[in-house]
Amino acid sequence: MTRRILVTAATGTVGGAAMRLLAGDAKSGEFELIGAARSARSADRLRAEGFAPVTFDYDRPETLRPALEGVDSVFLITGYSVDMLIHSKRLLDAAKAAGVRHIVHLGALAPDDTPHPHFAWHQLIEHTIESMGFSFTHLRPNFFIDTVWAGFKHRPDRLVHFVGDRKISWISSEDIAAVGTAALRDPDRHSGKTYPLAVEALSLTEIATLLSEVTHRPVEYRPREPTELLPILLKQGMDPVYATSLAGGVAAIEAGNMPLADAVYDTVKSVTGRMPLGWRAFAEARKGELTAS
Ligand SMILES: NC(=O)c1ccc[n+]([C@@H]2O[C@H](COP(=O)([O-])OP(=O)(O)OC[C@H]3O[C@@H](n4cnc5c(N)ncnc54)[C@H](OP(=O)(O)O)[C@@H]3O)[C@@H](O)[C@H]2O)c1
């Protein structure tokens, strides 16, 4: 019987990259690939890219069990909200009932004894996955290049951040997805593994210089005070509980109190065999997206 893989948050940054990486082998019948869609609009987006969507809304628990029918491996991805806890619990309960074998979880990079809530929540989810008896692969990425790029591409003359001039470590959604999909394709090989994911450490000043070279125009880093972040996140509509934790974490980095903030690893290369994308290669590949100034 053909194996079935479900990617949650399939319309998101990492889930979308995972869908694209799995598409070729799914087409050739190696496995069946399903993308979770919480709305008709998301389902249409997936269909437009040639994917098979399934109705799946963490806030409508009754949709989860049917979506997991016959599924062997799940890429578990949640959003930027404290609801990640209940969303993950609901998914894991439904997955257990449906007989899912392997869970690949998108978490975040932090020491095991981190005091910061959003990192700790991800670690609690990892522990739950393990204690429920799933075969598991835990992904622990540090800062996404994509998140900063999403702002930069609309204002390509500036970078705004809140970590002062600390070096922090970076990874692209593309590389996270490459490691995640390796585990989805070959669960036995990656079962029981925790993969920290960060490929280079750069300060925002260094990134601004690099972007200036790639785009052939001036790029200025405009540091903002860490205390300015929370009101901005709230204005953008982020869940206040998650936003408070995120802002606290960023303030700790700026103060030099975040272990692993600039840690780098060779996991992308060792797991996938591919050379990871650093900031320069990412910007070279995506500079066509920049708004003309
Ligand atoms: N950004 C960073 O630097 C960073 C670093 C480390 C870890 N992380 C972790 O990365 C994760 C977020 O990944 P991402 O950036 O790829 O996410 P994202 O781009 O924000 O995408 C969120 C996805 O979740 C879906 N979704 C939202 N609410 C849902 C619901 N109720 N039911 C089902 N699906 C729902 C969205 O669907 P729609 O398209 O329908 O809205 C979308 O596909 C978080 O757990 C975060 O802690 C981020």
Tab-separated table of C-alpha atoms and ligand atoms in Angstrom:
chain	number	residue	atom	x	y	z
A	1	MET	CA	0.000	0.000	0.000
A	2	THR	CA	1.222	3.517	-0.823
A	3	ARG	CA	2.415	5.483	2.212
A	4	ARG	CA	0.484	8.654	2.983
A	5	ILE	CA	2.121	11.863	4.247
A	6	LEU	CA	0.173	14.802	5.711
A	7	VAL	CA	1.805	18.239	5.874
A	8	THR	CA	0.039	20.626	8.282
A	9	ALA	CA	0.252	24.414	7.756
A	10	ALA	CA	0.785	23.477	4.097
A	11	THR	CA	0.019	27.034	2.966
A	12	GLY	CA	2.611	28.494	5.365
A	13	THR	CA	6.311	29.253	5.013
A	14	VAL	CA	7.831	25.932	6.065
A	15	GLY	CA	4.825	23.730	5.204
A	16	GLY	CA	4.641	25.260	1.718
A	17	ALA	CA	8.349	24.625	1.134
A	18	ALA	CA	7.871	21.021	2.298
A	19	MET	CA	4.973	20.505	-0.125
A	20	ARG	CA	7.082	21.752	-3.041
A	21	LEU	CA	10.002	19.491	-2.088
A	22	LEU	CA	7.767	16.422	-1.858
A	23	ALA	CA	5.741	17.176	-5.007
A	24	GLY	CA	7.944	15.359	-7.534
A	25	ASP	CA	8.073	12.028	-5.709
A	26	ALA	CA	4.383	12.243	-4.880
A	27	LYS	CA	3.627	12.670	-8.602
A	28	SER	CA	5.679	9.612	-9.463
A	29	GLY	CA	3.642	7.591	-6.942
A	30	GLU	CA	6.330	7.053	-4.288
A	31	PHE	CA	3.853	8.207	-1.620
A	32	GLU	CA	0.560	10.039	-1.389
A	33	LEU	CA	0.935	13.679	-0.338
A	34	ILE	CA	-1.843	15.597	1.380
A	35	GLY	CA	-1.795	19.273	2.380
A	36	ALA	CA	-3.842	20.493	5.336
A	37	ALA	CA	-6.169	23.411	4.492
A	38	ARG	CA	-8.260	25.169	7.105
A	39	SER	CA	-10.410	27.163	4.673
A	40	ALA	CA	-11.817	26.899	1.164
A	41	ARG	CA	-9.368	29.636	0.157
A	42	SER	CA	-6.376	27.650	1.445
A	43	ALA	CA	-7.671	24.523	-0.307
A	44	ASP	CA	-7.956	26.478	-3.584
A	45	ARG	CA	-4.390	27.740	-3.173
A	46	LEU	CA	-3.103	24.195	-2.726
A	47	ARG	CA	-5.117	22.904	-5.706
A	48	ALA	CA	-3.757	25.734	-7.860
A	49	GLU	CA	-0.247	24.431	-7.102
A	50	GLY	CA	-1.311	20.903	-8.102
A	51	PHE	CA	-1.648	19.528	-4.546
A	52	ALA	CA	-4.388	17.462	-2.910
A	53	PRO	CA	-5.870	19.412	0.021
A	54	VAL	CA	-7.755	17.968	2.972
A	55	THR	CA	-10.022	19.970	5.295
A	56	PHE	CA	-8.079	20.509	8.521
A	57	ASP	CA	-8.677	23.186	11.169
A	58	TYR	CA	-6.985	22.952	14.571
A	59	ASP	CA	-9.907	25.006	15.958
A	60	ARG	CA	-12.473	22.487	14.688
A	61	PRO	CA	-11.189	19.274	16.289
A	62	GLU	CA	-13.790	17.200	14.434
A	63	THR	CA	-11.889	17.886	11.169
A	64	LEU	CA	-8.627	16.337	12.392
A	65	ARG	CA	-9.439	12.646	12.669
A	66	PRO	CA	-10.834	12.313	9.094
A	67	ALA	CA	-7.798	14.190	7.735
A	68	LEU	CA	-5.488	11.675	9.408
A	69	GLU	CA	-7.199	8.544	8.079
A	70	GLY	CA	-4.611	6.215	6.531
A	71	VAL	CA	-1.743	8.667	7.203
A	72	ASP	CA	1.677	7.209	8.159
A	73	SER	CA	3.737	10.372	8.736
A	74	VAL	CA	2.762	13.904	9.766
A	75	PHE	CA	4.688	17.169	9.542
A	76	LEU	CA	3.347	18.952	12.649
A	77	ILE	CA	3.535	22.737	12.271
A	78	THR	CA	1.636	25.283	14.350
A	79	GLY	CA	1.389	29.066	14.195
A	80	TYR	CA	2.585	32.001	16.317
A	81	SER	CA	0.083	31.630	19.171
A	82	VAL	CA	-0.122	29.992	22.575
A	83	ASP	CA	-2.864	27.925	20.930
A	84	MET	CA	0.058	25.907	19.541
A	85	LEU	CA	-0.271	23.864	22.752
A	86	ILE	CA	-3.902	22.847	22.353
A	87	HIS	CA	-3.526	22.589	18.564
A	88	SER	CA	-0.631	20.139	18.915
A	89	LYS	CA	-2.421	18.130	21.626
A	90	ARG	CA	-5.528	17.801	19.433
A	91	LEU	CA	-3.463	16.714	16.457
A	92	LEU	CA	-1.514	14.145	18.466
A	93	ASP	CA	-4.668	12.651	20.024
A	94	ALA	CA	-6.297	12.332	16.591
A	95	ALA	CA	-3.070	10.941	15.082
A	96	LYS	CA	-2.831	8.307	17.814
A	97	ALA	CA	-6.445	7.265	17.219
A	98	ALA	CA	-5.833	7.091	13.455
A	99	GLY	CA	-2.700	4.946	13.840
A	100	VAL	CA	-0.133	7.493	12.593
A	101	ARG	CA	3.391	6.167	13.124
A	102	HIS	CA	5.831	9.054	12.709
A	103	ILE	CA	5.666	12.744	13.695
A	104	VAL	CA	8.105	15.362	12.415
A	105	HIS	CA	7.697	18.406	14.661
A	106	LEU	CA	8.704	21.974	13.811
A	107	GLY	CA	9.965	23.443	17.096
A	108	ALA	CA	12.563	26.109	17.890
A	109	LEU	CA	16.211	26.272	18.973
A	110	ALA	CA	16.875	26.818	22.702
A	111	PRO	CA	18.664	25.058	25.540
A	112	ASP	CA	16.610	22.353	27.261
A	113	ASP	CA	16.308	24.465	30.433
A	114	THR	CA	15.104	27.617	28.623
A	115	PRO	CA	12.922	29.920	30.777
A	116	HIS	CA	11.248	31.495	27.713
A	117	PRO	CA	7.659	30.300	27.220
A	118	HIS	CA	7.401	29.795	23.447
A	119	PHE	CA	10.574	27.673	23.401
A	120	ALA	CA	9.382	25.745	26.448
A	121	TRP	CA	5.998	25.088	24.807
A	122	HIS	CA	7.735	23.543	21.817
A	123	GLN	CA	9.776	21.353	24.163
A	124	LEU	CA	6.624	20.254	26.039
A	125	ILE	CA	5.137	19.221	22.695
A	126	GLU	CA	8.300	17.241	21.909
A	127	HIS	CA	7.976	15.433	25.259
A	128	THR	CA	4.292	14.694	24.595
A	129	ILE	CA	5.097	13.242	21.169
A	130	GLU	CA	7.691	10.959	22.760
A	131	SER	CA	5.562	9.919	25.736
A	132	MET	CA	2.633	9.027	23.452
A	133	GLY	CA	4.893	6.474	21.776
A	134	PHE	CA	5.199	8.001	18.304
A	135	SER	CA	8.325	7.521	16.252
A	136	PHE	CA	9.585	11.129	16.129
A	137	THR	CA	11.956	13.635	14.554
A	138	HIS	CA	12.288	17.004	16.302
A	139	LEU	CA	13.393	20.028	14.254
A	140	ARG	CA	14.780	22.972	16.226
A	141	PRO	CA	15.439	25.911	13.878
A	142	ASN	CA	16.774	29.296	14.951
A	143	PHE	CA	15.799	32.552	13.164
A	144	PHE	CA	14.140	32.161	9.744
A	145	ILE	CA	15.830	34.183	6.988
A	146	ASP	CA	12.397	34.272	5.294
A	147	THR	CA	10.799	36.269	8.132
A	148	VAL	CA	13.256	39.175	7.813
A	149	TRP	CA	13.250	38.887	4.003
A	150	ALA	CA	9.432	39.251	3.973
A	151	GLY	CA	9.802	42.794	5.395
A	152	PHE	CA	12.945	43.664	3.450
A	153	LYS	CA	11.550	42.808	0.025
A	154	HIS	CA	8.947	45.579	0.353
A	155	ARG	CA	11.438	48.135	1.774
A	156	PRO	CA	14.737	47.052	0.188
A	157	ASP	CA	16.666	50.069	1.503
A	158	ARG	CA	16.471	49.105	5.192
A	159	LEU	CA	16.538	46.329	7.751
A	160	VAL	CA	14.719	46.788	11.043
A	161	HIS	CA	15.440	44.535	14.041
A	162	PHE	CA	15.505	44.567	17.806
A	163	VAL	CA	18.624	42.572	18.755
A	164	GLY	CA	21.085	45.475	18.540
A	165	ASP	CA	24.303	44.325	16.964
A	166	ARG	CA	24.355	40.804	18.379
A	167	LYS	CA	25.182	38.014	15.975
A	168	ILE	CA	22.258	35.585	15.687
A	169	SER	CA	22.050	32.383	13.686
A	170	TRP	CA	19.862	31.894	10.644
A	171	ILE	CA	18.227	29.227	8.488
A	172	SER	CA	15.916	29.321	5.451
A	173	SER	CA	12.505	27.650	5.324
A	174	GLU	CA	13.860	25.787	2.296
A	175	ASP	CA	16.570	24.093	4.397
A	176	ILE	CA	14.216	23.391	7.314
A	177	ALA	CA	11.823	21.770	4.844
A	178	ALA	CA	14.668	19.773	3.256
A	179	VAL	CA	15.522	18.234	6.642
A	180	GLY	CA	11.855	17.746	7.572
A	181	THR	CA	11.010	16.048	4.284
A	182	ALA	CA	14.072	13.763	4.581
A	183	ALA	CA	12.531	12.523	7.839
A	184	LEU	CA	9.056	12.209	6.292
A	185	ARG	CA	10.465	10.159	3.390
A	186	ASP	CA	12.574	7.854	5.566
A	187	PRO	CA	11.161	7.777	9.113
A	188	ASP	CA	13.260	4.794	10.230
A	189	ARG	CA	16.520	6.589	9.457
A	190	HIS	CA	15.513	9.757	11.301
A	191	SER	CA	13.479	8.283	14.146
A	192	GLY	CA	14.520	9.427	17.625
A	193	LYS	CA	16.608	12.328	16.256
A	194	THR	CA	16.601	15.981	17.320
A	195	TYR	CA	18.037	18.292	14.658
A	196	PRO	CA	19.170	21.807	15.650
A	197	LEU	CA	18.982	23.958	12.514
A	198	ALA	CA	21.023	27.125	11.970
A	199	VAL	CA	23.580	27.527	9.210
A	200	GLU	CA	25.338	30.860	9.783
A	201	ALA	CA	25.646	33.541	12.462
A	202	LEU	CA	25.478	37.157	11.290
A	203	SER	CA	24.628	40.494	12.865
A	204	LEU	CA	22.049	42.711	11.186
A	205	THR	CA	24.835	45.143	10.240
A	206	GLU	CA	26.636	42.300	8.439
A	207	ILE	CA	23.409	41.295	6.695
A	208	ALA	CA	22.754	44.896	5.587
A	209	THR	CA	26.259	45.058	4.070
A	210	LEU	CA	25.743	41.749	2.296
A	211	LEU	CA	22.323	42.797	0.951
A	212	SER	CA	23.813	46.017	-0.288
A	213	GLU	CA	26.400	44.044	-2.258
A	214	VAL	CA	23.803	41.652	-3.696
A	215	THR	CA	21.289	44.356	-4.656
A	216	HIS	CA	23.849	47.003	-5.713
A	217	ARG	CA	22.048	49.646	-3.661
A	218	PRO	CA	22.515	51.055	-0.160
A	219	VAL	CA	20.893	49.068	2.638
A	220	GLU	CA	20.834	50.544	6.141
A	221	TYR	CA	20.315	48.637	9.388
A	222	ARG	CA	17.951	50.559	11.683
A	223	PRO	CA	18.164	49.021	15.153
A	224	ARG	CA	15.132	49.552	17.374
A	225	GLU	CA	14.905	49.131	21.140
A	226	PRO	CA	13.741	45.628	22.192
A	227	THR	CA	10.933	47.313	24.184
A	228	GLU	CA	9.493	48.619	20.896
A	229	LEU	CA	8.838	45.101	19.572
A	230	LEU	CA	5.809	44.070	21.652
A	231	PRO	CA	3.525	46.970	20.604
A	232	ILE	CA	4.474	46.343	16.978
A	233	LEU	CA	3.630	42.626	17.204
A	234	LEU	CA	0.319	43.432	18.909
A	235	LYS	CA	-0.520	45.981	16.213
A	236	GLN	CA	0.179	43.286	13.611
A	237	GLY	CA	-2.416	41.117	15.369
A	238	MET	CA	-0.171	38.505	16.964
A	239	ASP	CA	-1.607	36.629	19.945
A	240	PRO	CA	-0.566	38.716	23.015
A	241	VAL	CA	0.685	35.689	24.996
A	242	TYR	CA	2.996	34.514	22.205
A	243	ALA	CA	4.003	38.095	21.355
A	244	THR	CA	5.020	38.786	24.986
A	245	SER	CA	7.185	35.661	25.041
A	246	LEU	CA	8.759	36.486	21.682
A	247	ALA	CA	9.540	40.057	22.734
A	248	GLY	CA	11.043	38.766	26.009
A	249	GLY	CA	13.264	36.368	24.070
A	250	VAL	CA	14.455	39.113	21.727
A	251	ALA	CA	15.234	41.387	24.700
A	252	ALA	CA	17.284	38.555	26.248
A	253	ILE	CA	19.257	38.177	23.012
A	254	GLU	CA	19.939	41.916	22.851
A	255	ALA	CA	21.161	41.774	26.471
A	256	GLY	CA	23.426	38.814	25.667
A	257	ASN	CA	21.378	36.422	27.848
A	258	MET	CA	20.267	33.846	25.283
A	259	PRO	CA	22.437	30.724	25.059
A	260	LEU	CA	22.596	29.264	21.519
A	261	ALA	CA	21.457	32.569	19.957
A	262	ASP	CA	24.421	32.441	17.570
A	263	ALA	CA	24.983	28.661	17.463
A	264	VAL	CA	25.517	27.041	14.038
A	265	TYR	CA	25.304	23.375	13.045
A	266	ASP	CA	26.104	21.148	10.062
A	267	THR	CA	22.742	19.310	10.266
A	268	VAL	CA	21.414	20.487	6.886
A	269	LYS	CA	24.478	19.097	5.092
A	270	SER	CA	24.738	15.937	7.182
A	271	VAL	CA	21.018	15.049	6.891
A	272	THR	CA	20.327	16.072	3.286
A	273	GLY	CA	23.748	16.156	1.615
A	274	ARG	CA	22.907	19.592	0.176
A	275	MET	CA	24.833	22.791	0.812
A	276	PRO	CA	22.697	25.015	3.038
A	277	LEU	CA	21.459	28.412	1.889
A	278	GLY	CA	23.073	31.275	3.763
A	279	TRP	CA	21.865	34.866	3.582
A	280	ARG	CA	23.915	35.679	0.443
A	281	ALA	CA	22.688	32.705	-1.599
A	282	PHE	CA	19.118	33.283	-0.383
A	283	ALA	CA	19.197	36.946	-1.443
A	284	GLU	CA	20.816	36.134	-4.824
A	285	ALA	CA	18.080	33.581	-5.532
A	286	ARG	CA	15.213	35.829	-4.450
A	287	LYS	CA	16.321	39.355	-5.430
A	288	GLY	CA	13.767	39.353	-8.267
A	289	GLU	CA	11.081	39.711	-5.565
A	290	LEU	CA	12.333	43.114	-4.408
A	291	THR	CA	10.025	46.064	-4.796
A	292	ALA	CA	11.635	48.578	-7.172
A	293	SER	CA	12.509	51.824	-5.393
B	1	LIG	N1	10.095	32.761	12.273
B	1	LIG	C1	11.106	32.276	12.968
B	1	LIG	O1	12.213	32.866	12.978
B	1	LIG	C2	10.949	30.956	13.718
B	1	LIG	C3	12.084	30.427	14.346
B	1	LIG	C4	11.975	29.192	15.005
B	1	LIG	C5	10.751	28.520	15.022
B	1	LIG	N2	9.659	29.062	14.410
B	1	LIG	C6	8.376	28.314	14.487
B	1	LIG	O2	7.804	28.190	13.182
B	1	LIG	C7	6.394	27.933	13.335
B	1	LIG	C8	5.615	28.704	12.282
B	1	LIG	O3	5.989	28.243	11.002
B	1	LIG	P1	5.760	29.126	9.686
B	1	LIG	O4	6.500	30.434	9.813
B	1	LIG	O5	6.026	28.264	8.506
B	1	LIG	O6	4.200	29.457	9.808
B	1	LIG	P2	3.346	30.479	8.907
B	1	LIG	O7	4.046	30.809	7.632
B	1	LIG	O8	2.906	31.599	9.801
B	1	LIG	O9	2.083	29.607	8.514
B	1	LIG	C9	1.078	29.274	9.441
B	1	LIG	C10	0.242	28.171	8.821
B	1	LIG	O10	-0.645	27.668	9.821
B	1	LIG	C11	-1.946	27.575	9.231
B	1	LIG	N3	-2.944	27.724	10.291
B	1	LIG	C12	-3.156	28.799	11.062
B	1	LIG	N4	-4.177	28.559	11.901
B	1	LIG	C13	-4.615	27.298	11.641
B	1	LIG	C14	-5.666	26.492	12.169
B	1	LIG	N5	-6.496	26.928	13.131
B	1	LIG	N6	-5.809	25.229	11.674
B	1	LIG	C15	-4.999	24.779	10.699
B	1	LIG	N7	-4.002	25.498	10.141
B	1	LIG	C16	-3.820	26.755	10.615
B	1	LIG	C17	-2.008	28.700	8.214
B	1	LIG	O11	-3.031	28.446	7.278
B	1	LIG	P3	-3.732	29.609	6.396
B	1	LIG	O12	-2.869	29.782	5.174
B	1	LIG	O13	-5.063	29.046	6.080
B	1	LIG	O14	-3.772	30.847	7.253
B	1	LIG	C18	-0.597	28.593	7.617
B	1	LIG	O15	-0.555	27.557	6.659
B	1	LIG	C19	6.033	28.312	14.775
B	1	LIG	O16	5.809	27.138	15.527
B	1	LIG	C20	7.292	29.033	15.289
B	1	LIG	O17	7.470	28.862	16.686
B	1	LIG	C21	9.736	30.262	13.756
